[in-house]
Structures are given as structure tokens and as C-alpha cells.
Tab-separated table of C-alpha atoms and ligand atoms in Angstrom:
chain	number	residue	atom	x	y	z
X	1	MET	CA	-18.440	3.886	-16.244
X	2	PHE	CA	-21.155	3.777	-13.576
X	3	GLY	CA	-23.746	1.695	-15.438
X	4	GLY	CA	-25.822	4.776	-16.327
X	5	ASP	CA	-26.153	5.936	-12.699
X	6	GLU	CA	-26.548	9.698	-13.185
X	7	LYS	CA	-25.972	10.564	-9.538
X	8	LEU	CA	-22.585	8.813	-9.530
X	9	GLU	CA	-21.694	10.315	-12.935
X	10	SER	CA	-22.309	13.804	-11.601
X	11	ILE	CA	-20.353	13.205	-8.378
X	12	TYR	CA	-17.436	11.855	-10.395
X	13	LYS	CA	-17.531	14.844	-12.732
X	14	GLU	CA	-17.487	17.207	-9.784
X	15	VAL	CA	-14.487	15.405	-8.265
X	16	THR	CA	-12.513	15.535	-11.516
X	17	ASP	CA	-13.409	19.205	-12.092
X	18	ARG	CA	-12.488	20.194	-8.536
X	19	ASN	CA	-9.167	18.329	-8.618
X	20	PRO	CA	-7.689	19.015	-12.067
X	21	GLY	CA	-4.573	17.159	-13.152
X	22	GLU	CA	-4.763	14.506	-10.419
X	23	ALA	CA	-5.205	11.509	-12.724
X	24	GLU	CA	-4.406	8.828	-10.133
X	25	PHE	CA	-6.863	10.328	-7.649
X	26	HIS	CA	-9.588	10.369	-10.322
X	27	GLN	CA	-8.811	6.740	-11.109
X	28	ALA	CA	-9.046	5.628	-7.458
X	29	VAL	CA	-12.327	7.499	-6.947
X	30	GLY	CA	-13.767	6.145	-10.219
X	31	GLU	CA	-12.946	2.589	-9.223
X	32	VAL	CA	-14.732	2.866	-5.871
X	33	LEU	CA	-17.754	4.727	-7.275
X	34	SER	CA	-18.219	2.115	-9.993
X	35	SER	CA	-19.197	-0.411	-7.274
X	36	LEU	CA	-21.609	1.764	-5.323
X	37	SER	CA	-24.870	1.972	-7.306
X	38	PRO	CA	-26.588	-0.908	-5.444
X	39	VAL	CA	-25.471	0.477	-2.070
X	40	PHE	CA	-27.437	3.692	-2.568
X	41	ALA	CA	-30.555	1.797	-3.468
X	42	LYS	CA	-30.293	0.022	-0.114
X	43	TYR	CA	-29.081	2.932	2.060
X	44	PRO	CA	-30.701	6.167	0.803
X	45	GLU	CA	-29.469	7.978	3.942
X	46	PHE	CA	-25.921	7.841	2.549
X	47	CYS	CA	-27.158	10.130	-0.219
X	48	ASP	CA	-28.876	12.570	2.165
X	49	TYR	CA	-25.725	12.773	4.241
X	50	LYS	CA	-23.603	13.355	1.096
X	51	ILE	CA	-21.264	10.594	2.225
X	52	ILE	CA	-19.432	10.136	-1.084
X	53	GLU	CA	-18.977	13.844	-1.635
X	54	ARG	CA	-17.571	14.145	1.898
X	55	LEU	CA	-15.245	11.161	1.412
X	56	CYS	CA	-13.831	12.639	-1.802
X	57	GLU	CA	-12.804	15.885	-0.089
X	58	PRO	CA	-9.989	15.206	2.425
X	59	ASP	CA	-10.490	16.528	5.956
X	60	ARG	CA	-7.136	18.289	5.714
X	61	GLN	CA	-4.275	18.640	3.194
X	62	ILE	CA	-0.919	19.779	4.500
X	63	ILE	CA	1.789	20.832	2.013
X	64	PHE	CA	5.151	22.129	3.160
X	65	ARG	CA	8.647	23.009	2.020
X	66	VAL	CA	11.501	20.768	3.150
X	67	LEU	CA	14.905	22.444	3.024
X	68	TRP	CA	17.838	20.123	3.681
X	69	GLU	CA	21.596	20.012	3.243
X	70	ASP	CA	23.600	17.297	1.474
X	71	GLU	CA	27.060	16.020	2.500
X	72	LYS	CA	28.760	18.704	0.368
X	73	GLY	CA	26.845	21.466	2.080
X	74	GLU	CA	24.599	22.101	-0.909
X	75	LEU	CA	20.997	23.011	-0.099
X	76	HIS	CA	17.985	21.213	-1.608
X	77	ILE	CA	14.306	22.017	-1.565
X	78	ASN	CA	11.645	19.316	-1.690
X	79	ARG	CA	7.904	19.354	-1.180
X	80	GLY	CA	6.271	17.430	1.671
X	81	PHE	CA	2.649	16.277	1.903
X	82	ARG	CA	0.242	14.807	4.422
X	83	VAL	CA	-3.365	14.317	3.406
X	84	GLN	CA	-5.663	13.414	6.308
X	85	PHE	CA	-8.648	11.960	4.523
X	86	ASN	CA	-11.115	10.552	7.011
X	87	ASN	CA	-11.125	9.603	10.694
X	88	ALA	CA	-14.591	8.079	11.122
X	89	LEU	CA	-13.167	4.734	12.270
X	90	GLY	CA	-10.041	5.798	14.158
X	91	PRO	CA	-6.978	8.052	14.019
X	92	TYR	CA	-5.711	8.961	10.547
X	93	LYS	CA	-3.376	6.166	9.436
X	94	GLY	CA	-1.264	5.522	6.366
X	95	GLY	CA	2.270	5.487	5.050
X	96	LEU	CA	4.755	8.029	3.756
X	97	ARG	CA	6.202	7.684	0.250
X	98	PHE	CA	9.530	9.213	-0.777
X	99	HIS	CA	9.873	9.049	-4.570
X	100	PRO	CA	10.609	11.733	-7.179
X	101	SER	CA	7.236	11.082	-8.866
X	102	VAL	CA	5.224	12.048	-5.739
X	103	TYR	CA	2.814	14.990	-6.143
X	104	LEU	CA	-0.508	15.847	-4.539
X	105	GLY	CA	-2.434	13.489	-6.867
X	106	THR	CA	-0.296	10.513	-5.757
X	107	VAL	CA	-0.835	11.226	-2.084
X	108	LYS	CA	-4.585	11.757	-2.585
X	109	PHE	CA	-5.084	8.513	-4.494
X	110	LEU	CA	-3.184	6.608	-1.828
X	111	GLY	CA	-5.016	8.360	1.020
X	112	PHE	CA	-8.408	7.736	-0.548
X	113	GLU	CA	-7.616	4.026	-1.012
X	114	GLN	CA	-6.318	3.874	2.535
X	115	ILE	CA	-9.700	4.838	4.046
X	116	PHE	CA	-11.305	1.715	2.603
X	117	LYS	CA	-8.350	-0.623	3.034
X	118	ASN	CA	-8.099	0.316	6.691
X	119	ALA	CA	-11.842	-0.260	7.144
X	120	LEU	CA	-11.448	-3.801	5.771
X	121	THR	CA	-8.820	-4.694	8.396
X	122	GLY	CA	-11.487	-4.525	11.103
X	123	MET	CA	-9.102	-2.432	13.221
X	124	PRO	CA	-9.960	1.107	14.421
X	125	LEU	CA	-8.130	3.119	11.761
X	126	GLY	CA	-8.931	6.217	9.714
X	127	GLY	CA	-7.244	6.939	6.369
X	128	ALA	CA	-4.325	9.224	5.429
X	129	LYS	CA	-1.164	9.286	3.336
X	130	GLY	CA	1.880	11.451	2.982
X	131	GLY	CA	5.256	11.724	1.376
X	132	SER	CA	7.646	13.811	-0.614
X	133	ASP	CA	9.188	14.145	-4.070
X	134	PHE	CA	12.554	13.498	-2.365
X	135	ASP	CA	14.542	10.758	-4.127
X	136	PRO	CA	16.337	8.493	-1.629
X	137	HIS	CA	18.263	6.600	-4.347
X	138	GLY	CA	21.994	7.199	-4.051
X	139	LYS	CA	21.752	9.339	-0.912
X	140	THR	CA	24.042	8.686	2.040
X	141	ASP	CA	22.670	7.697	5.433
X	142	ARG	CA	23.455	11.165	6.748
X	143	GLU	CA	21.562	12.807	3.882
X	144	ILE	CA	18.542	10.579	4.484
X	145	MET	CA	18.669	11.540	8.158
X	146	ASN	CA	18.954	15.257	7.360
X	147	PHE	CA	15.946	15.028	5.084
X	148	CYS	CA	13.835	13.006	7.554
X	149	ARG	CA	14.576	15.437	10.381
X	150	ARG	CA	13.520	18.448	8.332
X	151	PHE	CA	10.435	16.636	7.062
X	152	MET	CA	9.346	15.774	10.612
X	153	THR	CA	10.095	19.289	11.866
X	154	GLU	CA	7.276	20.488	9.595
X	155	LEU	CA	4.908	17.575	10.120
X	156	TYR	CA	5.111	16.730	13.822
X	157	GLN	CA	2.498	19.242	14.948
X	158	TYR	CA	-0.187	17.397	12.966
X	159	LEU	CA	0.654	13.914	14.313
X	160	GLY	CA	-0.074	12.002	17.516
X	161	ASP	CA	-0.815	8.427	18.575
X	162	GLU	CA	-4.559	9.210	18.687
X	163	THR	CA	-4.431	11.823	15.892
X	164	ASP	CA	-2.446	10.694	12.870
X	165	VAL	CA	-0.011	7.784	12.677
X	166	PRO	CA	2.333	7.509	9.640
X	167	ALA	CA	4.340	4.456	8.534
X	168	GLY	CA	6.438	3.427	5.530
X	169	ASP	CA	5.676	3.041	1.836
X	170	ILE	CA	7.904	3.284	-1.266
X	171	GLY	CA	11.295	4.672	-0.247
X	172	VAL	CA	10.456	4.671	3.465
X	173	GLY	CA	11.559	1.672	5.524
X	174	SER	CA	12.709	1.071	9.078
X	175	ARG	CA	15.778	3.326	8.669
X	176	GLU	CA	13.657	6.339	7.697
X	177	ILE	CA	11.032	5.540	10.352
X	178	GLY	CA	13.853	5.617	12.944
X	179	TYR	CA	15.058	9.066	11.886
X	180	LEU	CA	11.501	10.402	11.697
X	181	PHE	CA	10.644	9.070	15.157
X	182	GLY	CA	13.912	10.384	16.613
X	183	GLN	CA	13.075	13.910	15.487
X	184	TYR	CA	9.448	13.644	16.692
X	185	LYS	CA	10.734	12.597	20.118
X	186	ARG	CA	13.232	15.444	20.191
X	187	LEU	CA	10.604	18.045	19.304
X	188	THR	CA	7.897	16.804	21.677
X	189	HIS	CA	10.035	15.489	24.554
X	190	ARG	CA	7.845	12.382	24.549
X	191	PHE	CA	8.567	8.731	23.757
X	192	GLU	CA	5.184	8.357	22.085
X	193	ALA	CA	5.797	4.981	20.433
X	194	GLY	CA	2.363	4.706	18.820
X	195	VAL	CA	2.842	7.894	16.779
X	196	ILE	CA	4.520	5.978	13.939
X	197	THR	CA	4.642	2.318	12.906
X	198	GLY	CA	7.227	0.162	11.200
X	199	LYS	CA	9.695	0.865	14.012
X	200	ARG	CA	12.663	-1.457	14.565
X	201	LEU	CA	12.065	-4.271	17.035
X	202	ASN	CA	14.474	-3.064	19.719
X	203	TRP	CA	12.540	0.180	20.385
X	204	GLY	CA	8.826	-0.387	19.934
X	205	GLY	CA	8.359	-2.135	16.604
X	206	SER	CA	6.144	-5.164	16.145
X	207	LYS	CA	7.342	-8.541	15.015
X	208	VAL	CA	5.926	-9.433	11.566
X	209	ARG	CA	5.447	-5.755	10.517
X	210	THR	CA	8.386	-6.041	8.090
X	211	GLU	CA	6.943	-9.194	6.555
X	212	ALA	CA	3.276	-8.231	6.928
X	213	THR	CA	2.278	-6.777	3.566
X	214	GLY	CA	3.924	-9.538	1.532
X	215	TYR	CA	2.867	-12.351	3.869
X	216	GLY	CA	-0.652	-10.924	4.113
X	217	LEU	CA	-0.953	-10.765	0.331
X	218	VAL	CA	-0.020	-14.426	0.043
X	219	TYR	CA	-2.336	-15.447	2.912
X	220	LEU	CA	-5.248	-13.770	1.165
X	221	MET	CA	-4.332	-15.282	-2.214
X	222	ASP	CA	-4.034	-18.685	-0.565
X	223	GLU	CA	-7.602	-18.339	0.785
X	224	MET	CA	-8.855	-17.336	-2.639
X	225	LEU	CA	-7.038	-20.215	-4.347
X	226	LYS	CA	-8.339	-22.736	-1.787
X	227	ASP	CA	-11.869	-21.439	-2.313
X	228	HIS	CA	-11.398	-22.457	-5.973
X	229	LYS	CA	-9.795	-25.813	-5.148
X	230	LYS	CA	-6.298	-24.590	-6.031
X	231	SER	CA	-3.123	-23.745	-4.092
X	232	PHE	CA	0.347	-22.209	-4.450
X	233	ASP	CA	1.920	-25.653	-4.448
X	234	GLY	CA	3.862	-26.129	-7.688
X	235	MET	CA	2.714	-22.804	-9.150
X	236	LYS	CA	5.007	-20.465	-11.082
X	237	VAL	CA	4.771	-16.961	-9.637
X	238	THR	CA	6.080	-13.637	-10.974
X	239	ILE	CA	6.462	-10.748	-8.524
X	240	SER	CA	7.246	-7.228	-9.725
X	241	GLY	CA	9.427	-5.020	-7.568
X	242	SER	CA	12.086	-6.164	-5.106
X	243	GLY	CA	11.289	-3.942	-2.170
X	244	ASN	CA	9.596	-4.664	1.130
X	245	VAL	CA	6.330	-6.037	-0.225
X	246	ALA	CA	7.862	-8.072	-3.069
X	247	ILE	CA	10.560	-9.715	-0.919
X	248	TYR	CA	8.197	-11.018	1.760
X	249	ALA	CA	5.552	-12.045	-0.755
X	250	ALA	CA	8.269	-14.119	-2.441
X	251	GLU	CA	9.384	-15.626	0.870
X	252	LYS	CA	5.833	-16.745	1.751
X	253	VAL	CA	5.085	-18.073	-1.768
X	254	ILE	CA	8.171	-20.286	-1.507
X	255	GLN	CA	7.158	-21.464	1.992
X	256	LEU	CA	3.803	-22.525	0.526
X	257	GLY	CA	5.429	-24.572	-2.229
X	258	GLY	CA	5.301	-22.065	-5.090
X	259	LYS	CA	8.234	-21.129	-7.321
X	260	VAL	CA	9.074	-17.444	-7.815
X	261	ILE	CA	10.502	-17.239	-11.333
X	262	ALA	CA	10.860	-13.476	-11.849
X	263	MET	CA	11.301	-10.225	-9.896
X	264	SER	CA	12.248	-6.682	-10.919
X	265	ASP	CA	13.201	-3.137	-9.998
X	266	SER	CA	12.760	0.105	-11.878
X	267	ASN	CA	15.785	-0.758	-14.069
X	268	GLY	CA	15.092	-4.315	-15.135
X	269	VAL	CA	13.905	-7.883	-14.598
X	270	ILE	CA	15.564	-11.073	-13.399
X	271	HIS	CA	14.176	-14.367	-14.660
X	272	ASP	CA	15.127	-17.764	-13.283
X	273	GLU	CA	12.942	-20.780	-14.111
X	274	SER	CA	14.710	-22.809	-11.432
X	275	GLY	CA	13.351	-20.452	-8.773
X	276	ILE	CA	14.658	-17.206	-7.299
X	277	ASN	CA	16.625	-17.321	-4.044
X	278	VAL	CA	15.049	-14.737	-1.721
X	279	GLU	CA	18.026	-14.631	0.628
X	280	THR	CA	20.185	-13.309	-2.231
X	281	ILE	CA	17.549	-10.659	-3.011
X	282	LYS	CA	17.452	-9.621	0.654
X	283	GLN	CA	21.243	-9.294	0.730
X	284	ILE	CA	21.310	-7.166	-2.442
X	285	LYS	CA	18.314	-4.983	-1.647
X	286	GLU	CA	18.030	-4.741	2.133
X	287	VAL	CA	21.678	-4.923	3.167
X	288	GLU	CA	23.698	-3.586	0.218
X	289	ARG	CA	20.913	-1.389	-1.261
X	290	LYS	CA	22.041	-2.251	-4.787
X	291	ARG	CA	20.220	-2.942	-8.099
X	292	ILE	CA	18.545	-6.251	-8.888
X	293	LYS	CA	20.845	-6.931	-11.838
X	294	GLU	CA	23.465	-7.973	-9.249
X	295	TYR	CA	21.429	-11.153	-8.753
X	296	ALA	CA	22.656	-12.706	-12.014
X	297	LYS	CA	26.255	-12.500	-10.712
X	298	PHE	CA	25.390	-14.957	-7.926
X	299	HIS	CA	23.054	-17.357	-9.776
X	300	GLU	CA	24.090	-18.557	-13.218
X	301	THR	CA	20.630	-19.951	-14.024
X	302	ALA	CA	19.258	-16.383	-13.868
X	303	ALA	CA	19.036	-13.947	-16.765
X	304	TYR	CA	18.814	-10.154	-16.364
X	305	TYR	CA	16.857	-8.026	-18.841
X	306	ASP	CA	17.625	-4.342	-18.652
X	307	GLY	CA	14.365	-2.421	-19.110
X	308	GLY	CA	12.474	-5.721	-19.497
X	309	ASN	CA	8.733	-6.137	-18.988
X	310	ILE	CA	8.093	-8.770	-16.314
X	311	TRP	CA	4.499	-9.369	-17.478
X	312	LYS	CA	5.735	-10.946	-20.728
X	313	ILE	CA	7.041	-13.939	-18.791
X	314	GLU	CA	4.718	-16.941	-18.782
X	315	THR	CA	3.378	-17.527	-15.271
X	316	ASP	CA	0.515	-19.065	-13.266
X	317	ILE	CA	0.170	-16.314	-10.667
X	318	ALA	CA	1.116	-12.631	-11.001
X	319	LEU	CA	1.741	-10.470	-7.939
X	320	PRO	CA	2.380	-6.816	-8.878
X	321	CYS	CA	4.289	-5.400	-5.880
X	322	ALA	CA	6.060	-2.314	-7.272
X	323	THR	CA	3.877	0.677	-8.089
X	324	GLU	CA	0.640	2.066	-9.583
X	325	ASN	CA	-0.520	1.335	-13.137
X	326	GLU	CA	2.285	-1.144	-13.792
X	327	ILE	CA	-0.070	-3.643	-15.483
X	328	THR	CA	-1.614	-2.056	-18.564
X	329	GLY	CA	-4.458	-3.489	-20.656
X	330	ARG	CA	-1.884	-4.935	-23.041
X	331	ASP	CA	0.128	-6.522	-20.202
X	332	ALA	CA	-3.082	-8.073	-18.876
X	333	GLU	CA	-3.853	-9.502	-22.328
X	334	THR	CA	-0.358	-11.017	-22.496
X	335	LEU	CA	-0.724	-12.556	-19.033
X	336	VAL	CA	-4.121	-14.045	-19.909
X	337	LYS	CA	-2.852	-15.366	-23.231
X	338	ASN	CA	0.063	-17.003	-21.385
X	339	GLY	CA	-2.305	-18.796	-19.006
X	340	VAL	CA	-2.260	-16.768	-15.766
X	341	ILE	CA	-4.911	-18.041	-13.320
X	342	ALA	CA	-4.716	-15.489	-10.509
X	343	VAL	CA	-3.556	-11.915	-9.913
X	344	GLY	CA	-3.021	-10.361	-6.468
X	345	GLU	CA	-2.271	-6.671	-6.036
X	346	GLY	CA	0.515	-6.166	-3.483
X	347	ALA	CA	1.143	-2.616	-4.701
X	348	ASN	CA	-1.501	0.108	-4.527
X	349	MET	CA	-3.583	0.369	-7.736
X	350	PRO	CA	-1.030	-1.515	-9.873
X	351	THR	CA	-3.577	-2.487	-12.535
X	352	THR	CA	-5.079	0.065	-14.930
X	353	PHE	CA	-8.844	0.196	-15.581
X	354	GLU	CA	-8.230	-1.556	-18.919
X	355	GLY	CA	-6.133	-4.250	-17.247
X	356	ILE	CA	-8.817	-4.972	-14.646
X	357	LYS	CA	-11.423	-5.310	-17.368
X	358	VAL	CA	-9.262	-7.836	-19.237
X	359	PHE	CA	-8.812	-9.946	-16.090
X	360	LEU	CA	-12.485	-9.854	-15.098
X	361	ASP	CA	-13.681	-10.650	-18.630
X	362	ALA	CA	-11.316	-13.624	-18.745
X	363	GLY	CA	-12.553	-14.937	-15.376
X	364	ILE	CA	-9.113	-14.628	-13.747
X	365	LEU	CA	-9.121	-14.754	-9.925
X	366	PHE	CA	-8.385	-11.140	-9.020
X	367	ALA	CA	-7.598	-9.774	-5.553
X	368	PRO	CA	-7.673	-5.937	-5.470
X	369	ALA	CA	-5.112	-3.924	-3.510
X	370	LYS	CA	-7.446	-2.656	-0.766
X	371	ALA	CA	-8.066	-6.226	0.311
X	372	ALA	CA	-4.866	-7.934	-0.798
X	373	ASN	CA	-2.250	-5.578	0.659
X	374	ALA	CA	-4.123	-4.654	3.853
X	375	GLY	CA	-1.866	-6.918	5.946
X	376	GLY	CA	0.741	-4.169	6.278
X	377	VAL	CA	-1.523	-1.594	7.826
X	378	ALA	CA	-3.341	-4.292	9.828
X	379	THR	CA	-0.038	-5.219	11.454
X	380	SER	CA	0.676	-1.520	11.981
X	381	ALA	CA	-2.552	-1.525	14.004
X	382	LEU	CA	-1.226	-4.525	15.967
X	383	GLU	CA	1.956	-2.514	16.582
X	384	MET	CA	-0.194	0.342	17.928
X	385	VAL	CA	-2.007	-2.088	20.246
X	386	GLN	CA	1.303	-3.332	21.648
X	387	ASN	CA	2.616	0.231	22.043
X	388	GLY	CA	-0.574	1.311	23.840
X	389	ARG	CA	-0.249	-1.560	26.298
X	390	HIS	CA	3.552	-1.327	26.599
X	391	ASP	CA	3.585	-4.957	25.536
X	392	VAL	CA	5.579	-7.127	23.112
X	393	TRP	CA	4.033	-10.090	21.319
X	394	THR	CA	5.765	-13.150	19.843
X	395	PHE	CA	6.267	-13.655	16.121
X	396	GLU	CA	3.945	-16.678	16.156
X	397	TYR	CA	1.084	-14.853	17.865
X	398	THR	CA	1.365	-11.751	15.666
X	399	ASP	CA	1.577	-13.852	12.501
X	400	LYS	CA	-1.514	-15.802	13.608
X	401	ARG	CA	-3.414	-12.536	14.103
X	402	LEU	CA	-2.325	-11.347	10.632
X	403	LYS	CA	-3.426	-14.610	9.034
X	404	GLU	CA	-6.839	-14.415	10.736
X	405	ILE	CA	-7.286	-10.814	9.574
X	406	MET	CA	-6.475	-11.729	5.957
X	407	LYS	CA	-8.871	-14.695	6.054
X	408	ASP	CA	-11.602	-12.449	7.436
X	409	ILE	CA	-10.963	-9.847	4.731
X	410	TYR	CA	-11.294	-12.508	2.045
X	411	LYS	CA	-14.526	-13.859	3.567
X	412	ASN	CA	-15.979	-10.382	4.005
X	413	CYS	CA	-15.181	-9.331	0.416
X	414	SER	CA	-16.314	-12.548	-1.241
X	415	GLY	CA	-19.469	-12.682	0.923
X	416	THR	CA	-20.335	-9.068	0.103
X	417	ALA	CA	-19.746	-9.633	-3.631
X	418	GLU	CA	-22.168	-12.535	-3.498
X	419	GLU	CA	-24.747	-10.593	-1.486
X	420	TYR	CA	-24.671	-7.770	-4.049
X	421	GLY	CA	-25.077	-10.089	-7.020
X	422	LYS	CA	-21.476	-10.252	-8.280
X	423	PRO	CA	-20.104	-13.529	-6.877
X	424	GLY	CA	-16.328	-13.778	-7.178
X	425	ASN	CA	-15.874	-10.061	-7.890
X	426	LEU	CA	-13.642	-9.027	-5.009
X	427	ILE	CA	-13.319	-5.470	-6.340
X	428	MET	CA	-17.029	-4.980	-5.849
X	429	GLY	CA	-16.953	-6.882	-2.538
X	430	ALA	CA	-14.057	-4.856	-1.114
X	431	ASN	CA	-15.453	-1.485	-2.197
X	432	VAL	CA	-18.962	-2.151	-0.926
X	433	ALA	CA	-18.001	-3.764	2.404
X	434	ALA	CA	-15.507	-1.006	3.202
X	435	PHE	CA	-17.748	1.830	2.059
X	436	ILE	CA	-20.712	0.678	4.152
X	437	LYS	CA	-18.519	0.424	7.236
X	438	VAL	CA	-17.118	3.941	6.880
X	439	ALA	CA	-20.414	5.487	5.735
X	440	THR	CA	-22.363	4.014	8.654
X	441	ALA	CA	-19.836	5.442	11.126
X	442	MET	CA	-20.085	8.848	9.436
X	443	VAL	CA	-23.885	8.825	9.704
X	444	ASP	CA	-23.636	7.808	13.382
X	445	GLN	CA	-21.254	10.684	14.082
X	446	GLY	CA	-23.496	13.310	12.508
X	447	ILE	CA	-22.806	16.235	10.222
X	448	VAL	CA	-19.249	17.166	11.168
G	1	LIG	P1	9.925	-0.289	-1.563
G	1	LIG	O1	10.450	1.093	-1.686
G	1	LIG	O2	10.441	-1.177	-0.505
G	1	LIG	O3	10.061	-1.054	-2.955
G	1	LIG	C1	9.490	-0.574	-4.114
G	1	LIG	C2	9.876	-1.476	-5.269
G	1	LIG	O4	9.118	-1.092	-6.422
G	1	LIG	C3	11.331	-1.336	-5.659
G	1	LIG	O5	11.786	-2.526	-6.214
G	1	LIG	C4	11.280	-0.219	-6.707
G	1	LIG	O6	12.360	-0.249	-7.609
G	1	LIG	C5	9.979	-0.551	-7.420
G	1	LIG	N1	9.390	0.700	-7.937
G	1	LIG	C6	8.982	1.761	-7.207
G	1	LIG	N2	8.513	2.737	-7.987
G	1	LIG	C7	8.637	2.293	-9.228
G	1	LIG	C8	8.302	2.828	-10.488
G	1	LIG	N3	7.773	4.070	-10.611
G	1	LIG	N4	8.546	2.054	-11.575
G	1	LIG	C9	9.089	0.812	-11.450
G	1	LIG	N5	9.418	0.240	-10.276
G	1	LIG	C10	9.186	0.964	-9.201
G	1	LIG	O7	8.329	-0.103	-1.419
G	1	LIG	P2	7.258	-1.166	-0.889
G	1	LIG	O8	7.649	-2.538	-1.229
G	1	LIG	O9	6.956	-0.800	0.508
G	1	LIG	O10	5.978	-0.725	-1.756
G	1	LIG	C11	5.642	-1.357	-2.986
G	1	LIG	C12	4.170	-1.131	-3.274
G	1	LIG	O11	3.386	-1.705	-2.221
G	1	LIG	C13	3.715	0.330	-3.354
G	1	LIG	O12	2.658	0.427	-4.286
G	1	LIG	C14	3.176	0.602	-1.950
G	1	LIG	O13	2.257	1.663	-1.951
G	1	LIG	C15	2.505	-0.724	-1.664
G	1	LIG	N6	2.257	-1.042	-0.272
G	1	LIG	C16	3.260	-1.034	0.663
G	1	LIG	C17	2.994	-1.388	1.959
G	1	LIG	C18	4.065	-1.478	2.992
G	1	LIG	O14	3.750	-1.889	4.113
G	1	LIG	N7	5.299	-1.158	2.701
G	1	LIG	C19	1.632	-1.712	2.403
G	1	LIG	C20	0.663	-1.778	1.332
G	1	LIG	C21	0.989	-1.431	0.066
G	1	LIG	P3	13.582	0.784	-7.431
G	1	LIG	O15	14.312	0.364	-6.198
G	1	LIG	O16	14.346	0.622	-8.679
G	1	LIG	O17	12.959	2.159	-7.288
G	2	LIG	O1	-0.276	1.379	1.621
G	2	LIG	C1	-0.214	0.987	2.808
G	2	LIG	O2	-1.136	0.376	3.348
G	2	LIG	C2	1.031	1.241	3.553
G	2	LIG	N1	1.972	1.782	2.994
G	2	LIG	C3	1.124	0.863	4.998
G	2	LIG	C4	0.442	1.888	5.862
G	2	LIG	C5	0.604	1.698	7.354
G	2	LIG	O3	0.159	2.627	8.047
G	2	LIG	O4	1.125	0.688	7.814
């Protein structure tokens, strides 16, 4: 796994032994470590300072009970998490995920990834993640609010605009951010806008934050395609998921001349070779909060496949924007066989180890999550800048900043891959560039 590097093998073994049962965390650590051999040859001080070992052990892990009441007066108990991983570059920063599958291993994999992703943005951000096994599906607004208030009642003491700044992720959008912020404000008696990002625009949110992850993904893919004399124009694109990231990735693909032919949710897939209408998806998902199968009722050219696998559909570009490990080795083989030319990870760690290997072996252009979906957190950092200055920027200016950041991330990752002897391998480029940035700051700040 680490090209025979015994030091990395032994660190990895220690991490897996110390954190039993956290498969996703092991996977995220393994993926980063697999790029680092040449870095240690060049920077032996990282070894002396035990930088990797320190990065693999979060600074702080907070786990708490969340007791809340539903509309019928019945009580429910969920588990809440916040893992503050590393603050060498800035305050802890990363989203909150509400999904029944969430456990400590999910939050740790996401928090670990977040350290490096945030480093790539060039903004002063540390890495953290949080969430709960609470399932927002089918809950009323009042129930969501009850849950968010109780969640924040436990968490608020660990947060602050210079300490730890949450945001959204799966199951947490602007509605939840509003309820969370409201309770933080009530408990602290402070309108501390920069304590959370993804706020609505009328009370401290940033323009473009809603669109940022999806737009950013497409901006980075566009750079990568251009670098290989290609573009989105006329390309068929499949996008898994139909949440925040998927919707705005689809919108930007269409603006750049591509055709989105399939999207999905956890129940099924819609397929429309004439091109999916994003406004209909927004209405179904953002306004009505319904299932994607509704789409076929409005567009007769579309087919809905209950339980279908989106990766079986022939496409030029695949953008996984739903969840981790959604592209298996077999899915990757199918995509390659069907002629895919590029894959961009909008979700966090959506491709398995086996899947990545298939894509790299086949020479597919591959943009890893840390680089490709960093536009969301980068725009969160722009929201923090505006909050700190009590300022409000225009859509055009914020979008321009996002585009520049994504271009810089692409250049940094592809340049680093080349420098370390793996031209075109953005996984290597992203891991190495981000690791060096964080590690150097840790060395500068001493043994703390
Ligand atoms: P949303 O909750 O808005 O949407 C998630 C989408 O993915 C939904 O369509 C959901 O379907 C589907 N999905 C979620 N979990 C599963 C699952 N276990 N199996 C199948 N489908 C699933 O979340 P986001 O769009 O915000 O997040 C999507 C991905 O992007 C995640 O990996 C997240 O970590 C990542 N990300 C998000 C950022 C952001 O700014 N929001 C930033 C960077 C990365 P259903 O409704 O049926 O559950
Ligand atoms: O995975 C991610 O980068 C996010 N969910 C966004 C984090 C943020 O702080 O904006």
C-alpha cells in the first residue's frame, strides 16, 4: 500500500490498531499516507516532529447525548459529535452531517480530510467535522428546530469565531444553520456571525455559499479539462445525488455547455438523454423536499429507476456528489468501459481504493475530493471574512474569488504532482501540497 515504506506501514498499523472499527477513517488516512514517502525523504524534520502521528490523533473529540422531543411529545435520544482535528493554519473549520449512518468513524474520516482540503484553499482554516446520527428525513420543521437547539446547547461551549466554526454537510442546510445559530446566540447573548457559515443572506450569509461546492467542482474540472485541450461543451455528464452539491454542479455544467443526463437520491436514479432541467430538481428537492422520482412526472423524456445504479449509464464525465464509497471498483470498470474521460469528486471520498486504481490505470482525468470540493469551505472562509469586517460582497465578486481559488488549487495540485514525479496525478499532488503546508506550520509552532 505504501510502496514498501516501512515507516508509513507501521504508522498506518498503529492508526488502525488504535481506532478499531473506523473503516472510513482508516481509508482516509491510508489514502493520504500512500502519497507521502517522497515528502519524508525531502523533509526529515517532519519525521522527528512526528507530524503524521500527531495529525492522525485529533486534538479533541467531543461526543454528547442529544435528547429531543417530537411533535407528539415522544422523546428521542441521538448522539452528537464534534472532532477538532488540527488548528495549525486557523480556527477549526468543517461541516456538520445529520444522517442515520453517522458514527465516530464517519466524523473522523471527514475531519481528517478537512485538514488537507482546507489547507489547499489557501485560506487560514484548521480542520474539524461534526454531526449526529439524527435522521432529518420526514421530520417536521419544528422537530428539526427542537433537535438543532438541543444539539447546539451541548456544543456551543466548544465553538467561537476564532475557535471552531461549523457549517453544513449532508442533512444540514441553511434551515438547520439558522436554528443552530439562533440557539448559539440565545446561549451566548452575542450576535457572533462568524461562528457558523452557510447562513441565509439576510442575516450574515455570503452570496455564492449555497452554490459554492458545486460551482467550485465544475470550475476545477473545467481547468483540468482545458489543460488537456477539452471542455464541458457538448459533454454528457452524470451527477449522483440531488442535494446541495449535486444541484449546483448541474447548474454550472449546463451553463458551460454540458448536458446533465442523470441524477439520483438514495432511492433511485432519473435518466434523461435530452438533458435534466435543474429548476425542476430545485423545486422538488429544495422547496418541496420530496424524492427525485417526482421528476419523471414533470418531464416525459425522463425515466426513473427505483434502486438503480447511476454509474451504469454511459457518460463522458462522472461527478459523484452524494456520499462516501459510492463508486466501487466494479462501477469504475463500467464507467471506463463505457468511455468516461473524467471523474470529479464532489462528495467526500466517494470512490473506493479499488475504484481509484481502475481510473488511474486507465488514464482517466481524476480530481480528488480534497481539491475538487474545496470550493464550499473556501467560500465559507469568504463568509467569515465578510462577517469579520461587517461587510457584504456582491455575487460577481464572490464568484470571481471562488473561481480564482479553484484555479489556484488545480495549479498547485498539478504542479506538485509534476514536481514529485507523478505528472497528472492530482491525488498525489493534493495530498503532498496540503500536507507540506500543514506540517510546516506545525513545525513552526513547536511541540504543542
Ligand atoms: P445534501 O444533504 O444536500 O444531499 C445529499 C445527497 O446525497 C442527497 O441526494 C442524498 O439522498 C444523497 N445521499 C446521502 N447519503 C446517501 C447515501 N448513504 N446513499 C445514497 N445517497 C445518499 O448534502 P450535500 O450535497 O451537502 O453533500 C453531498 C456530499 O458532498 C457529501 O459527501 C458531503 O460531505 C460533500 N460536501 C458537501 C459540501 C457542502 O458545502 N455542502 C462541501 C464539500 C463536500 P437522500 O436525500 O435520498 O438522502
Ligand atoms: O466537506 C466540506 O468541506 C463541507 N461540508 C463544508 C465545510 C465548511 O465549513 O464550509
